[in-house]
Amino acid sequence: MKKKALSLLLASAMVVSLAACGGSSDDKNATGTTGGTSTETSTNTSSSSGSETPGSETSGGSEDTSDIEKPAEITILVDGTVFTQENARDQFMAKLEELIGIKINVIQPDHDAYYDNVGQIIAGGDWPDVMILSSTYYSAYAAEGVLWDMTEAWDNSELKKRQEAYNGAGVVAGMEIDGRLYGMPSARGNGCVTYVKKKWLDNCGIANAPTNYDEYLAMLEAFTTGDPDGDGTDGNTFGVTAAGFVGTEAPYVNYLPEFYQDAHPSFYQKEDGTWADGFTEDSMKAALGRLADAYKKGVIDPTTLTNGTADCRNKFYSDDFGVFTYWAGTWATNLKTNLENNGLDGELIALPPIKEVGSYLDRIPPVWCISSTCENPEGVFKYFIEPMQDGGEVQFLWTYGVEDVHWSTKAETLYEGEEKEKVYEEGQFHGCDNLENPGTQYTKAHIDPALALVELKDDPRNESAAEENKASAELFAQNCVTADLVPSTDQMTEYNGDLTTLKNELIAKVAMGEMTIDEAYAKYESDHGAEWSQIIVDSLNQ
Amino acid sequence: MKEKKNQSSASPATGTNRALGARIYRYKGFYVMFLPVFVFAVIFNYLPMLGIRYAFTNYNGIKKPSIVWFDNFNKMFSMPGFWTAFGNTLVISIVKLLLTTFFAVVVSLFLNEIMNIHFKKVVQTIIYLPHFLSWVVTASLFSLILAPTGQGLVNSFLVSIGVVDSGNMIYFLGSTKWWRFTYYLINVWKETGWQTVIFMATLAGMNTELYEAASIDGAGRWGKMRYITFPSLANTILTVLILNLAKVMNLFESAFVLQNDAVLDVSNVLETYIYYQSFNSGSIPNYGYTTAVGLFKSIVGCLLVLICNKWSKKVREGRGIV
Amino acid sequence: MGKSGKKISVFSIVNGLIFIILCLIIIIPLWKILVDSFDLKTAYGMKLWPETFGLDGYKLVFSNPTLYRPLLISVITTVCGTIIALMLSTFGAYVLIQWDMPGRNLFANMLLFTMIFNGGMIPTYLVLRSLHLTDTLLVVILFPALNVYNLVLMRNFFEGIPASLFESATLDGCSPMQTFIRIVLPMSKAALASIGLMFAVTYWNDYTHYKLYIMNSDLYNFQMKLRGMIMGSDLPTASGNATENTIKNAAIIVVIIPFMILYPMLQKYFVKGVNIGAVKE
């Protein structure tokens, strides 16, 4: 044993001694590597790398817009929402370079691991000029000074005017943190609407789609106890399902909005601008009551707790349930085609929000940010970010991609001889066959045309998009409010993880009838939930 | 310097009094052979290990890490959820390890008795297939099979033989009473066959003369299994168990995909707890904190291995497991 | 405990029956995937046979032009990686059975230490980047090659080789390397086959190293691409075509196939008594 202990000691001594000299060698790494990757991305104009200590207020003002220099070359870090290499990214970028006259180096990690990679790249110190960030990373990086403050640039830009003209400026205003803007959304975030199977309504003799909660619940009950799928057996179906009782991401309530209604399980900004935690408010208690009642009645899928999103879709396609709250736009078509493929009636009614819900929630969109180490941020904003939403050629490229690669107006027949055969005349706009997944067509590039913030001139969407796609997107656009961007505070980092876990546990247990509402709130108190919540609210209101 | 210390540690055990230099010279070829292993360990393990120092800092990957000494550990230990998760990890992980190993050994012993070589091959191949399913796919498969509805195969079966009543089906993955049992079962289903690979290979190298001798001595099938086959596996079983103890605290994916909000009391393990803590917080991870948790896990793993290694030396005539 | 022929065959029958039941338990869940991969309709529940049989799922997986390069990369990294990994494990294991070698315990503990402690995601990335290993296939081949767990298992096998063989080899004047090649390797076919298989599976199924250290999708392997297919449809803007579920399940089956073929092939090295002849002196 002694011998073993000694040699273990030796081994650890080795690590320590390595660590000791590592202090200096590591710094060498840091500087050495910045040189390393800049060869990869060739001579990029930015990050000549004093980037370890970013000055947060590097270059704020951009008063004089006239003599802003156009950058020669920039590096951008993007996720899978931009065309990937398999989907002719090179051709897309070549076309973009031609249009805006800037050489673009792209770093595009795997979509699933995007934020791991962003963390690594930022830690590596060699920051790209431009990056796409989700709301979480956006607010955290803005607070840490990674992002360039683009407030002035935006205020003085033509882009703002174009967005205002199209009623799009509210989305950008929602991205401001303490009145400052650090990132530019290229579209709205999109959200979910409630789809109801038309056939099921007919089979149950319900003439009008529900407009309030009582009607909604009555519909679910009819779907559960009756025979909406027409297979001759009563009660082998149920009303609605979701992947879990509460969402994993803001705005947590988007998959079961009819039950949550005006409740906020997490932090939200009140009308007077102060922050509050909606979890202890009466609206949330009422929501829990509705969930528990509905679950007890059996109108909510008994396996809601363990469903994944793919499980929900498959159940919907195999006619196990009839009401599904899912993404507006493209997914309306996806749901329809999959139902029809299963030999079922594909007609879905996109339900306007019932009276108690009022409006659907628009997700906070990802944003395009400029890093604070970018040498010429004004130039990048003016010549890269702005044109993306110019309403013209560049926006068209970002919306539909490259002609004859991603879309075409030539006469052609796709999928000849197959069931889904499609014939296009000369001049008829249509998506080309997907390079990565043959058999499907491209519908869009980075910007979803239905969610654009600036009106696109000569948008072919009216002719090319499917009816149900347009209808659901429009319904959503008319009935949505943007979710609040919750800023990141130290107290949030410290306590919100445990707090949210506790809340989710209580919601699930109450919904499934394992706990009464009073028991749940007693546990919330005793498990420090109220305490943590107060600490975070205080930090937000500071 | 290293070698000197080494001498004091190694020579009493060997009992030889030969000069160290001569002994090193005798083994020179082996040092050369170890060199590539050494280089790999340094590059891929020891250099990154310098990052352990972040455990004592706050580091979000942007600003220079600021030294906070034991703050990260204090935070970790002060959260009430931490100790539950720690306890869950130890119990779930160790029981899972013992169960899958036990079943793998039993299956191997009986597989070894199959005489028909083709049948044996088919069985071996089939039982190892589940290993190739990702955990995500496995979880969605089993949430269907174990569903408390008419679609759930297991519940339908239990209803048909009258064990449960159709209005009262068991929510295996959604009830705190059943979750762990279900979790172990799924793990046994998925990993037993894969673990038999190593045991079957061990049995292949076994000395068949022992069998012949035993037959002459009049040992039956059970006797041979008990006194010959099983002991020849003992060394491998012990190694597998102890090496896996080092990784006991790393339990993540299988628990993560099978757990849900209602069963966190019994299913939340350290890694998933930390994951939720970071993911649900709505802010970017503090790498200092995650490193501190990692270091804590390593120390626990290290202790478990040392304790079991000491115990195993009795079995292995004074030799450690490594 | 009788030994009569009759009783043995009863045992064999019972044993066989138990294994048939066991195989059924294993197969039932897998059957769902297999059926779905041939079924052009999407269903949630279990079915005995596909409702609308069709090979479209497999056709789409194999006709996908972007899958060939990843498949090739998977094969290359699996073959190269397994060879390098086996080399490291056998060398390391061979050194670890030299109980009298000065420094042997230090080496053993040094290896054990790497298994227990690690530096975390960001430091590892920074080290690899400073060595210019990121965004190359080298990182996915070399990184998983040193696996202490497998190395120790290998050493376990080597321990079973009778000491007398080493002694006689040394007397014959063999160098350590010669002994290794002439005695250790030929005696360890089952070990090489089983641990080689374990490495091959690790390399074939690997995606974590790809997603963390490779940001150029030209270098992705098969598993990365299939993962994209399996997970990708949850995006709000995904194009969920009607055969989505069929393709997914076909993809899951396609990944398993190589190992359904490989394992039975390797089992010829698992035959009893490989080293018997050599042990006899």
Tab-separated table of N, CA and C in Angstrom, chain A residues 1-11, chain B residues 5-15 23 306 309 313 317-320 322, chain C residues 98-101 103-106 108-109:
chain	number	residue	atom	x	y	z
A	1	MET	N	0.840	-1.205	0.000
A	1	MET	CA	0.000	0.000	0.000
A	1	MET	C	0.869	1.247	0.000
A	2	LYS	N	1.909	1.202	0.843
A	2	LYS	CA	2.794	2.356	0.908
A	2	LYS	C	3.399	2.651	-0.445
A	3	LYS	N	3.838	1.555	-1.063
A	3	LYS	CA	4.500	1.685	-2.354
A	3	LYS	C	3.556	2.371	-3.338
A	4	LYS	N	2.314	1.851	-3.311
A	4	LYS	CA	1.310	2.403	-4.223
A	4	LYS	C	1.093	3.882	-3.970
A	5	ALA	N	0.942	4.197	-2.668
A	5	ALA	CA	0.676	5.590	-2.306
A	5	ALA	C	1.809	6.468	-2.785
A	6	LEU	N	3.024	5.949	-2.628
A	6	LEU	CA	4.183	6.743	-3.002
A	6	LEU	C	4.178	7.018	-4.492
A	7	SER	N	3.895	5.967	-5.270
A	7	SER	CA	3.981	6.201	-6.708
A	7	SER	C	2.817	7.059	-7.193
A	8	LEU	N	1.682	6.945	-6.508
A	8	LEU	CA	0.577	7.845	-6.852
A	8	LEU	C	0.985	9.283	-6.586
A	9	LEU	N	1.646	9.433	-5.439
A	9	LEU	CA	2.130	10.742	-5.060
A	9	LEU	C	3.044	11.290	-6.137
A	10	LEU	N	3.904	10.381	-6.628
A	10	LEU	CA	4.841	10.773	-7.675
A	10	LEU	C	4.103	11.236	-8.911
A	11	ALA	N	3.109	10.428	-9.262
A	11	ALA	CA	2.356	10.776	-10.460
A	11	ALA	C	1.724	12.150	-10.305
B	5	LYS	N	13.578	7.927	-6.409
B	5	LYS	CA	12.401	7.678	-5.583
B	5	LYS	C	11.795	6.343	-5.950
B	6	ASN	N	11.895	6.107	-7.213
B	6	ASN	CA	11.315	4.912	-7.739
B	6	ASN	C	11.972	3.671	-7.188
B	7	GLN	N	13.270	3.777	-7.069
B	7	GLN	CA	14.020	2.645	-6.567
B	7	GLN	C	13.516	2.263	-5.187
B	8	SER	N	13.350	3.286	-4.369
B	8	SER	CA	12.919	2.992	-3.009
B	8	SER	C	11.536	2.375	-3.006
B	9	SER	N	10.744	2.715	-3.998
B	9	SER	CA	9.400	2.161	-3.982
B	9	SER	C	9.363	0.767	-4.601
B	10	ALA	N	10.229	0.524	-5.561
B	10	ALA	CA	10.108	-0.721	-6.289
B	10	ALA	C	10.936	-1.854	-5.696
B	11	SER	N	12.139	-1.530	-5.228
B	11	SER	CA	13.029	-2.638	-4.901
B	11	SER	C	12.611	-3.498	-3.704
B	12	PRO	N	12.009	-2.920	-2.668
B	12	PRO	CA	11.637	-3.827	-1.578
B	12	PRO	C	10.668	-4.899	-2.048
B	13	ALA	N	9.843	-4.551	-2.960
B	13	ALA	CA	8.852	-5.503	-3.424
B	13	ALA	C	9.495	-6.626	-4.216
B	14	THR	N	10.437	-6.275	-5.062
B	14	THR	CA	11.028	-7.304	-5.897
B	14	THR	C	12.018	-8.133	-5.109
B	15	GLY	N	12.617	-7.506	-4.092
B	15	GLY	CA	13.528	-8.253	-3.261
B	15	GLY	C	14.881	-8.488	-3.905
B	23	ARG	N	19.407	-2.916	-13.782
B	23	ARG	CA	18.032	-3.362	-14.022
B	23	ARG	C	17.374	-2.517	-15.096
B	306	LEU	N	-8.938	3.463	-5.100
B	306	LEU	CA	-7.876	3.118	-4.144
B	306	LEU	C	-8.372	2.109	-3.123
B	309	ASN	N	-8.912	-1.207	-4.798
B	309	ASN	CA	-7.649	-1.772	-5.240
B	309	ASN	C	-6.935	-2.442	-4.070
B	313	LYS	N	-6.010	-6.492	-3.862
B	313	LYS	CA	-4.662	-7.037	-3.786
B	313	LYS	C	-4.634	-8.380	-3.064
B	317	GLU	N	-2.802	-11.607	-5.185
B	317	GLU	CA	-1.470	-11.883	-4.656
B	317	GLU	C	-0.595	-10.636	-4.607
B	318	GLY	N	-1.152	-9.591	-4.028
B	318	GLY	CA	-0.337	-8.403	-3.807
B	318	GLY	C	-0.233	-7.473	-4.996
B	319	ARG	N	-0.736	-7.901	-6.113
B	319	ARG	CA	-0.636	-7.008	-7.269
B	319	ARG	C	-1.894	-6.168	-7.390
B	320	GLY	N	-1.707	-4.891	-7.683
B	320	GLY	CA	-2.837	-3.979	-7.862
B	320	GLY	C	-3.557	-4.288	-9.154
B	322	VAL	N	-3.955	-2.332	-11.661
B	322	VAL	CA	-3.386	-1.761	-12.889
B	322	VAL	C	-1.979	-2.293	-13.122
C	98	GLN	N	5.613	-6.335	-16.869
C	98	GLN	CA	7.002	-6.465	-16.399
C	98	GLN	C	7.044	-5.982	-14.950
C	99	TRP	N	6.634	-6.863	-14.029
C	99	TRP	CA	6.463	-6.423	-12.646
C	99	TRP	C	7.765	-5.975	-11.998
C	100	ASP	N	8.884	-6.445	-12.499
C	100	ASP	CA	10.163	-6.086	-11.876
C	100	ASP	C	10.826	-4.885	-12.509
C	101	MET	N	10.215	-4.357	-13.532
C	101	MET	CA	10.842	-3.253	-14.255
C	101	MET	C	10.823	-1.983	-13.403
C	103	GLY	N	10.221	1.568	-12.345
C	103	GLY	CA	9.323	2.575	-12.901
C	103	GLY	C	7.998	2.004	-13.346
C	104	ARG	N	7.859	0.688	-13.266
C	104	ARG	CA	6.632	0.052	-13.751
C	104	ARG	C	5.403	0.591	-13.013
C	105	ASN	N	5.499	0.701	-11.688
C	105	ASN	CA	4.348	1.175	-10.920
C	105	ASN	C	4.066	2.643	-11.176
C	106	LEU	N	5.129	3.391	-11.400
C	106	LEU	CA	4.941	4.801	-11.727
C	106	LEU	C	4.144	4.923	-13.020
C	108	ALA	N	2.185	2.718	-14.338
C	108	ALA	CA	0.826	2.236	-14.138
C	108	ALA	C	-0.041	3.320	-13.513
C	109	ASN	N	0.504	3.966	-12.479
C	109	ASN	CA	-0.282	5.004	-11.817
C	109	ASN	C	-0.476	6.226	-12.696
